[in-house]
Amino acid sequence: MIMRSGNPALKESTFLDLGSGAVVRGDSQSMTLNGAVNKTAILLLLAVLTAAFAWSQIEFTPQGPVNAMPYMLGGAIGGLILAMITIFKKEWSPVTAPMYAIVEGFFLGAISAMYNHVYEGIVLQAVTLTFGTLFALLFAYRSGLIKATENFKLGVVAATGGIFLVYLATMVLGFFGIKIPMIHESGMIGIGFSLFVVVIAALNLVLDFDFIESGVESGAPKYMEWYGAFGLMVTLVWLYLEFLRLLGKLRD
């Protein structure tokens, strides 16, 4: 069974026993779809609470924002560390996934406050678009309007990998003072690039839905509900940030 996803947290080997190649099954309880949905709601709630706290702690002066960087850097680095731990120790996900949501909330709250200070009302727009996209694609997936065929998966994974390489090149070149022209600017090419990234991030949700459903059908152990929720959370965070970038370029 092939279970391909552009999300690094939800990949082909996640539900496989590396020793035998057989699907891992729970001893007493197995993963359920409702369980994964409930865990996702818990992670989102935790992220919203810590994001609201971080936002409330940031002040803006004529010299710039105050207290923003500790939340941004701490949230980004802490979130990355917890994400890597969760990916490599999936059985720890009932603990590490909520921790990831809490830490990532600090990062999201800080960056959201900064965006909203420059573009008033942009955060509400980005949140609305993110959840609107989530529910629209979930409806399309459950109704069969969108099917995660192998060609569909291959295309989304390839596009996701390409975007990752562009962002990686941007970071590396940035250390040497070199900027990739146009795609990160607010011109037509930059807006078009951001729109493309938003579409690919949204399509990753379809692969995540399919991946979680495959885990349920395979009888994965109960803790995989937390892991599936964590993987979906990773995609939602990416999608939200890309909506912020796109809306910011459109405002400019």
mmCIF file of C-alpha atoms in Angstrom:
data_model
loop_
_atom_site.group_PDB
_atom_site.id
_atom_site.type_symbol
_atom_site.label_atom_id
_atom_site.label_comp_id
_atom_site.label_asym_id
_atom_site.label_seq_id
_atom_site.Cartn_x
_atom_site.Cartn_y
_atom_site.Cartn_z
ATOM 1 C CA MET A 1 0.000 0.000 0.000
ATOM 2 C CA ILE A 2 1.457 3.369 -1.053
ATOM 3 C CA MET A 3 0.772 6.278 1.299
ATOM 4 C CA ARG A 4 2.564 9.294 -0.141
ATOM 5 C CA SER A 5 2.331 12.754 1.394
ATOM 6 C CA GLY A 6 4.173 16.016 0.833
ATOM 7 C CA ASN A 7 4.044 16.537 4.593
ATOM 8 C CA PRO A 8 7.358 15.251 6.064
ATOM 9 C CA ALA A 9 5.481 14.160 9.177
ATOM 10 C CA LEU A 10 3.146 11.947 7.153
ATOM 11 C CA LYS A 11 5.159 9.829 4.797
ATOM 12 C CA GLU A 12 4.951 6.403 3.224
ATOM 13 C CA SER A 13 6.746 4.480 5.966
ATOM 14 C CA THR A 14 4.925 5.992 8.957
ATOM 15 C CA PHE A 15 2.490 3.110 9.451
ATOM 16 C CA LEU A 16 4.969 0.436 8.488
ATOM 17 C CA ASP A 17 6.973 -1.880 10.686
ATOM 18 C CA LEU A 18 10.562 -1.244 9.562
ATOM 19 C CA GLY A 19 11.531 -4.762 10.477
ATOM 20 C CA SER A 20 8.942 -6.753 8.565
ATOM 21 C CA GLY A 21 7.253 -4.182 6.328
ATOM 22 C CA ALA A 22 3.903 -5.120 7.820
ATOM 23 C CA VAL A 23 1.406 -2.534 8.950
ATOM 24 C CA VAL A 24 1.736 -1.791 12.649
ATOM 25 C CA ARG A 25 -1.423 -2.639 14.579
ATOM 26 C CA GLY A 26 -2.489 -1.697 18.079
ATOM 27 C CA ASP A 27 -2.649 -4.379 20.731
ATOM 28 C CA SER A 28 -6.033 -3.423 22.198
ATOM 29 C CA GLN A 29 -7.227 -0.186 20.704
ATOM 30 C CA SER A 30 -6.818 1.074 17.183
ATOM 31 C CA MET A 31 -6.776 4.514 15.613
ATOM 32 C CA THR A 32 -10.182 5.978 14.705
ATOM 33 C CA LEU A 33 -11.168 8.860 12.475
ATOM 34 C CA ASN A 34 -13.175 10.571 15.220
ATOM 35 C CA GLY A 35 -10.209 10.223 17.545
ATOM 36 C CA ALA A 36 -7.896 11.917 15.046
ATOM 37 C CA VAL A 37 -10.431 14.725 14.544
ATOM 38 C CA ASN A 38 -10.769 15.264 18.302
ATOM 39 C CA LYS A 39 -6.998 15.312 18.765
ATOM 40 C CA THR A 40 -6.665 17.855 15.945
ATOM 41 C CA ALA A 41 -9.216 20.104 17.672
ATOM 42 C CA ILE A 42 -7.251 19.866 20.926
ATOM 43 C CA LEU A 43 -3.987 20.835 19.200
ATOM 44 C CA LEU A 44 -5.644 23.784 17.469
ATOM 45 C CA LEU A 45 -7.128 24.984 20.763
ATOM 46 C CA LEU A 46 -3.745 24.799 22.494
ATOM 47 C CA ALA A 47 -2.092 26.725 19.656
ATOM 48 C CA VAL A 48 -4.794 29.420 19.716
ATOM 49 C CA LEU A 49 -4.470 29.892 23.486
ATOM 50 C CA THR A 50 -0.685 30.320 23.434
ATOM 51 C CA ALA A 51 -0.878 32.466 20.302
ATOM 52 C CA ALA A 52 -3.315 34.807 22.045
ATOM 53 C CA PHE A 53 -0.993 35.012 25.057
ATOM 54 C CA ALA A 54 2.059 35.794 22.915
ATOM 55 C CA TRP A 55 0.115 38.450 21.001
ATOM 56 C CA SER A 56 -0.928 40.124 24.269
ATOM 57 C CA GLN A 57 2.702 40.364 25.397
ATOM 58 C CA ILE A 58 3.958 42.249 22.340
ATOM 59 C CA GLU A 59 4.024 46.031 22.339
ATOM 60 C CA PHE A 60 4.793 48.356 19.444
ATOM 61 C CA THR A 61 6.864 51.505 19.800
ATOM 62 C CA PRO A 62 8.235 53.961 17.217
ATOM 63 C CA GLN A 63 11.482 51.980 17.398
ATOM 64 C CA GLY A 64 9.742 48.694 16.580
ATOM 65 C CA PRO A 65 8.057 45.762 18.314
ATOM 66 C CA VAL A 66 8.948 44.875 21.905
ATOM 67 C CA ASN A 67 9.142 41.263 23.207
ATOM 68 C CA ALA A 68 8.409 39.774 19.771
ATOM 69 C CA MET A 69 11.722 38.047 19.024
ATOM 70 C CA PRO A 70 11.831 35.725 22.082
ATOM 71 C CA TYR A 71 8.419 34.332 21.173
ATOM 72 C CA MET A 72 9.247 34.078 17.470
ATOM 73 C CA LEU A 73 12.676 32.473 17.868
ATOM 74 C CA GLY A 74 11.692 30.329 20.833
ATOM 75 C CA GLY A 75 8.547 29.146 19.103
ATOM 76 C CA ALA A 76 10.256 28.440 15.784
ATOM 77 C CA ILE A 77 13.261 26.604 17.244
ATOM 78 C CA GLY A 78 11.249 24.804 19.909
ATOM 79 C CA GLY A 79 8.611 23.819 17.372
ATOM 80 C CA LEU A 80 11.251 22.435 15.011
ATOM 81 C CA ILE A 81 12.888 20.377 17.766
ATOM 82 C CA LEU A 82 9.554 18.967 18.986
ATOM 83 C CA ALA A 83 8.482 18.236 15.413
ATOM 84 C CA MET A 84 11.655 16.229 14.761
ATOM 85 C CA ILE A 85 11.229 14.319 18.028
ATOM 86 C CA THR A 86 7.615 13.529 17.145
ATOM 87 C CA ILE A 87 8.531 12.345 13.648
ATOM 88 C CA PHE A 88 11.249 9.984 14.880
ATOM 89 C CA LYS A 89 9.444 8.896 18.066
ATOM 90 C CA LYS A 90 5.831 8.567 16.951
ATOM 91 C CA GLU A 91 4.870 6.664 20.110
ATOM 92 C CA TRP A 92 5.693 9.827 22.085
ATOM 93 C CA SER A 93 3.194 11.891 20.095
ATOM 94 C CA PRO A 94 0.502 11.945 22.866
ATOM 95 C CA VAL A 95 2.980 14.140 24.772
ATOM 96 C CA THR A 96 5.105 15.805 22.085
ATOM 97 C CA ALA A 97 2.216 16.759 19.765
ATOM 98 C CA PRO A 98 0.479 18.956 22.405
ATOM 99 C CA MET A 99 3.868 20.422 23.330
ATOM 100 C CA TYR A 100 4.477 21.231 19.656
ATOM 101 C CA ALA A 101 1.081 22.970 19.420
ATOM 102 C CA ILE A 102 1.799 25.033 22.551
ATOM 103 C CA VAL A 103 5.259 26.126 21.400
ATOM 104 C CA GLU A 104 4.167 26.757 17.820
ATOM 105 C CA GLY A 105 1.365 28.931 19.165
ATOM 106 C CA PHE A 106 3.931 31.331 20.631
ATOM 107 C CA PHE A 107 5.546 31.703 17.209
ATOM 108 C CA LEU A 108 2.221 32.153 15.427
ATOM 109 C CA GLY A 109 1.019 34.717 17.967
ATOM 110 C CA ALA A 110 4.162 36.817 17.626
ATOM 111 C CA ILE A 111 4.312 36.809 13.836
ATOM 112 C CA SER A 112 0.553 37.393 13.599
ATOM 113 C CA ALA A 113 0.804 40.432 15.865
ATOM 114 C CA MET A 114 3.553 41.878 13.686
ATOM 115 C CA TYR A 115 1.628 41.296 10.472
ATOM 116 C CA ASN A 116 -1.542 42.758 11.962
ATOM 117 C CA HIS A 117 0.347 45.840 13.113
ATOM 118 C CA VAL A 118 1.452 46.545 9.549
ATOM 119 C CA TYR A 119 -1.719 45.326 7.800
ATOM 120 C CA GLU A 120 -4.688 45.821 10.096
ATOM 121 C CA GLY A 121 -7.221 42.986 9.922
ATOM 122 C CA ILE A 122 -4.947 40.658 7.929
ATOM 123 C CA VAL A 123 -4.852 37.970 10.633
ATOM 124 C CA LEU A 124 -8.638 37.543 10.686
ATOM 125 C CA GLN A 125 -8.584 37.250 6.894
ATOM 126 C CA ALA A 126 -5.784 34.644 6.976
ATOM 127 C CA VAL A 127 -7.499 32.593 9.698
ATOM 128 C CA THR A 128 -10.806 32.673 7.814
ATOM 129 C CA LEU A 129 -9.143 31.597 4.568
ATOM 130 C CA THR A 130 -7.187 28.825 6.306
ATOM 131 C CA PHE A 131 -10.184 27.209 7.976
ATOM 132 C CA GLY A 132 -12.390 27.862 4.974
ATOM 133 C CA THR A 133 -9.880 25.998 2.833
ATOM 134 C CA LEU A 134 -9.662 23.176 5.384
ATOM 135 C CA PHE A 135 -13.410 22.570 5.491
ATOM 136 C CA ALA A 136 -13.874 23.038 1.736
ATOM 137 C CA LEU A 137 -11.207 20.467 0.901
ATOM 138 C CA LEU A 138 -12.444 18.105 3.603
ATOM 139 C CA PHE A 139 -15.922 18.267 2.050
ATOM 140 C CA ALA A 140 -14.479 17.765 -1.433
ATOM 141 C CA TYR A 141 -12.429 14.791 -0.254
ATOM 142 C CA ARG A 142 -15.243 13.097 1.680
ATOM 143 C CA SER A 143 -17.704 13.613 -1.183
ATOM 144 C CA GLY A 144 -15.293 12.189 -3.753
ATOM 145 C CA LEU A 145 -14.885 15.427 -5.727
ATOM 146 C CA ILE A 146 -11.138 15.202 -5.115
ATOM 147 C CA LYS A 147 -9.426 11.830 -5.056
ATOM 148 C CA ALA A 148 -5.883 11.252 -3.880
ATOM 149 C CA THR A 149 -4.747 9.187 -6.850
ATOM 150 C CA GLU A 150 -1.107 8.219 -7.222
ATOM 151 C CA ASN A 151 -0.545 10.796 -9.986
ATOM 152 C CA PHE A 152 -2.186 13.469 -7.817
ATOM 153 C CA LYS A 153 0.050 12.539 -4.883
ATOM 154 C CA LEU A 154 3.172 12.489 -7.030
ATOM 155 C CA GLY A 155 2.437 15.949 -8.433
ATOM 156 C CA VAL A 156 1.765 17.520 -5.027
ATOM 157 C CA VAL A 157 4.842 15.914 -3.457
ATOM 158 C CA ALA A 158 7.060 17.084 -6.323
ATOM 159 C CA ALA A 159 5.707 20.633 -6.103
ATOM 160 C CA THR A 160 6.132 20.651 -2.315
ATOM 161 C CA GLY A 161 9.731 19.535 -2.678
ATOM 162 C CA GLY A 162 10.380 22.270 -5.218
ATOM 163 C CA ILE A 163 8.972 24.932 -2.872
ATOM 164 C CA PHE A 164 11.121 23.606 -0.047
ATOM 165 C CA LEU A 165 14.236 23.917 -2.216
ATOM 166 C CA VAL A 166 13.340 27.500 -3.146
ATOM 167 C CA TYR A 167 12.885 28.455 0.507
ATOM 168 C CA LEU A 168 16.108 26.666 1.459
ATOM 169 C CA ALA A 169 18.007 28.505 -1.286
ATOM 170 C CA THR A 170 16.495 31.794 -0.068
ATOM 171 C CA MET A 171 17.766 31.139 3.465
ATOM 172 C CA VAL A 172 21.254 30.056 2.386
ATOM 173 C CA LEU A 173 21.722 32.926 -0.083
ATOM 174 C CA GLY A 174 20.379 35.349 2.537
ATOM 175 C CA PHE A 175 23.403 34.608 4.725
ATOM 176 C CA PHE A 176 25.575 36.030 1.926
ATOM 177 C CA GLY A 177 23.351 39.040 1.311
ATOM 178 C CA ILE A 178 21.950 37.616 -1.929
ATOM 179 C CA LYS A 179 18.223 37.824 -2.599
ATOM 180 C CA ILE A 180 16.222 35.811 -5.092
ATOM 181 C CA PRO A 181 14.559 38.498 -7.234
ATOM 182 C CA MET A 182 10.818 39.007 -7.734
ATOM 183 C CA ILE A 183 9.309 35.861 -6.153
ATOM 184 C CA HIS A 184 9.484 37.271 -2.604
ATOM 185 C CA GLU A 185 8.448 40.762 -3.648
ATOM 186 C CA SER A 186 4.984 42.297 -3.994
ATOM 187 C CA GLY A 187 4.911 42.436 -7.785
ATOM 188 C CA MET A 188 2.836 40.226 -10.051
ATOM 189 C CA ILE A 189 5.475 37.473 -10.076
ATOM 190 C CA GLY A 190 5.745 37.506 -6.282
ATOM 191 C CA ILE A 191 1.974 37.384 -5.862
ATOM 192 C CA GLY A 192 1.740 34.594 -8.422
ATOM 193 C CA PHE A 193 4.414 32.603 -6.594
ATOM 194 C CA SER A 194 2.641 33.001 -3.251
ATOM 195 C CA LEU A 195 -0.662 31.991 -4.818
ATOM 196 C CA PHE A 196 0.984 28.855 -6.226
ATOM 197 C CA VAL A 197 2.447 27.997 -2.801
ATOM 198 C CA VAL A 198 -0.953 28.480 -1.152
ATOM 199 C CA VAL A 199 -2.539 26.079 -3.650
ATOM 200 C CA ILE A 200 0.129 23.425 -3.047
ATOM 201 C CA ALA A 201 -0.129 23.815 0.730
ATOM 202 C CA ALA A 202 -3.909 23.415 0.456
ATOM 203 C CA LEU A 203 -3.599 20.302 -1.711
ATOM 204 C CA ASN A 204 -1.341 18.776 0.933
ATOM 205 C CA LEU A 205 -4.420 18.743 3.166
ATOM 206 C CA VAL A 206 -6.007 16.248 0.780
ATOM 207 C CA LEU A 207 -2.976 13.986 1.087
ATOM 208 C CA ASP A 208 -3.116 14.320 4.876
ATOM 209 C CA PHE A 209 -6.814 13.349 4.932
ATOM 210 C CA ASP A 210 -6.017 10.319 2.787
ATOM 211 C CA PHE A 211 -3.057 9.403 4.942
ATOM 212 C CA ILE A 212 -5.032 9.521 8.190
ATOM 213 C CA GLU A 213 -7.863 7.529 6.633
ATOM 214 C CA SER A 214 -5.342 4.907 5.497
ATOM 215 C CA GLY A 215 -4.042 4.643 9.049
ATOM 216 C CA VAL A 216 -7.564 4.087 10.366
ATOM 217 C CA GLU A 217 -8.225 1.391 7.773
ATOM 218 C CA SER A 218 -4.898 -0.261 8.605
ATOM 219 C CA GLY A 219 -5.734 -0.529 12.293
ATOM 220 C CA ALA A 220 -2.829 1.648 13.434
ATOM 221 C CA PRO A 221 -2.292 1.907 17.215
ATOM 222 C CA LYS A 222 -4.274 4.442 19.226
ATOM 223 C CA TYR A 223 -1.393 6.879 19.721
ATOM 224 C CA MET A 224 -1.328 7.422 15.958
ATOM 225 C CA GLU A 225 -4.411 9.606 16.390
ATOM 226 C CA TRP A 226 -2.117 12.150 18.020
ATOM 227 C CA TYR A 227 0.481 11.676 15.317
ATOM 228 C CA GLY A 228 -2.060 12.119 12.541
ATOM 229 C CA ALA A 229 -3.360 15.278 14.239
ATOM 230 C CA PHE A 230 0.208 16.550 14.542
ATOM 231 C CA GLY A 231 0.825 16.002 10.822
ATOM 232 C CA LEU A 232 -2.349 17.844 9.906
ATOM 233 C CA MET A 233 -1.366 20.665 12.270
ATOM 234 C CA VAL A 234 1.966 21.049 10.450
ATOM 235 C CA THR A 235 0.162 21.566 7.142
ATOM 236 C CA LEU A 236 -2.338 24.019 8.645
ATOM 237 C CA VAL A 237 0.468 26.128 10.131
ATOM 238 C CA TRP A 238 2.196 26.220 6.744
ATOM 239 C CA LEU A 239 -1.035 27.144 4.971
ATOM 240 C CA TYR A 240 -1.803 29.945 7.458
ATOM 241 C CA LEU A 241 1.667 31.458 7.098
ATOM 242 C CA GLU A 242 1.426 31.347 3.315
ATOM 243 C CA PHE A 243 -1.957 33.103 3.439
ATOM 244 C CA LEU A 244 -0.333 35.820 5.564
ATOM 245 C CA ARG A 245 2.434 36.236 2.984
ATOM 246 C CA LEU A 246 0.000 36.313 0.072
ATOM 247 C CA LEU A 247 -2.348 38.798 1.718
ATOM 248 C CA GLY A 248 0.584 40.978 2.721
ATOM 249 C CA LYS A 249 1.791 41.129 -0.884
ATOM 250 C CA LEU A 250 -1.721 41.948 -2.077
ATOM 251 C CA ARG A 251 -1.968 44.777 0.477
ATOM 252 C CA ASP A 252 1.323 46.196 -0.784
#
